[in-house]
Amino acid sequence: MSVTAGIVVLAIAGGAFLLGRGGVGGSDDNNASGSGDSGSSAPPQGRGRQNPLIPAPGGPQDPGNPQDPGSPQDPGAPGGGSGGLDGAPQQPQAGPGVVTDAASGISIPILKGWTGLSGAAGANVSTGDYTCPGDATQKCQRAGVTSLPGLNDKGLSAKETAEKDIKANANASYGGKVYGKISSHQQLKAEAVTVAGQKGYLVRWKVVTAKGDDGYVQSLAFPSPSTPKVMVVVQSGFDVSDGAPKLSVMDQITSGIKVASGGAGGAGQGV
């Protein structure tokens, strides 16, 4: 995926790490086709997608004010790196373990064979780097999951948020130059769920791409367990490929999202 399936590799502090690109919403010329989308907001991330940038530590983004994926938020660290909870750049953490999204008050499991990155406002786990099908200069991922906290000042429900985000997620993960236009999609799930003790909602699509593998994308929304006015959006993208994790792993990660222990810590903790 183009992060969520594809990822952008950024240099930081003598090393390279994968970041998810940020923003709930945005715009994309190659919109996912078909109905079933309650909003017109564009792109977050996806399967072979380029990795979504974790939002800047300066504060959560407004889900009602989408950010163009072509101009990600300033991660707040030299070289495009995400600032850590103490202001220092964070390095990728190999699984098993967890990553922590401090602004959302949640942790996301890092499975064996995956890597993760914690952030002051956002977190990401991913696996399976490969050369993007439509752009050999970029790296995509077979699967990725990114959390994006946003201020819910418009009072949207979890259902409204997830339904508004799914099309953006699909376009960011599997549309554009990397995967070409999304020709069609099939809705696989749209249901209420409980995540980290909160009542949430998820929408899952299977999308057909013009280039490379097709993909599964999921947008999950729920109120932050630590800050009710913050709505957390967790975007997932998995390639439809023998080289990608099974779709059941998406469910495993979704069910493994927990309330962050200790608030600030989390990166690299065992599970």
Coordinates of N, CA and C in Angstrom, one line a residue, residues 3 7-10 17-22 50-54 82 124:
V3 N 1.5 4.1 1.7 CA 1.3 4.2 3.1 C 0.0 4.9 3.5
I7 N 5.1 3.4 1.8 CA 5.7 4.3 2.8 C 6.8 5.2 2.3
V8 N 6.8 6.4 2.9 CA 7.8 7.3 2.5 C 9.0 7.2 3.5
V9 N 10.2 7.0 3.0 CA 11.3 6.8 3.9 C 12.0 8.2 4.1
L10 N 12.1 8.6 5.3 CA 12.6 9.9 5.6 C 13.9 9.7 6.4
F17 N 13.7 6.2 8.7 CA 12.5 5.5 9.3 C 11.3 5.8 8.4
L18 N 10.3 5.0 8.6 CA 9.1 5.2 7.8 C 8.0 5.9 8.6
L19 N 7.5 6.9 7.9 CA 6.4 7.7 8.6 C 5.1 7.6 7.8
G20 N 4.0 7.6 8.5 CA 2.8 7.6 7.8 C 2.5 9.1 7.4
R21 N 1.8 9.3 6.3 CA 1.5 10.7 5.9 C 0.2 11.1 6.6
G22 N 0.1 12.3 6.9 CA -0.9 12.7 7.9 C -2.2 13.3 7.3
Q50 N 2.0 5.5 0.4 CA 3.2 6.1 0.9 C 2.8 6.4 2.4
N51 N 3.7 6.2 3.3 CA 3.4 6.3 4.7 C 2.9 7.7 5.1
P52 N 1.8 7.7 5.8 CA 1.2 9.0 6.3 C 2.1 9.6 7.3
L53 N 2.3 10.9 7.3 CA 3.2 11.5 8.3 C 2.4 11.7 9.6
I54 N 3.0 11.3 10.6 CA 2.4 11.5 11.9 C 2.2 13.0 12.2
S82 N 9.4 12.7 13.2 CA 8.3 13.0 14.2 C 9.0 13.3 15.5
N124 N 2.2 4.8 14.3 CA 2.2 4.0 13.0 C 2.9 2.6 13.2

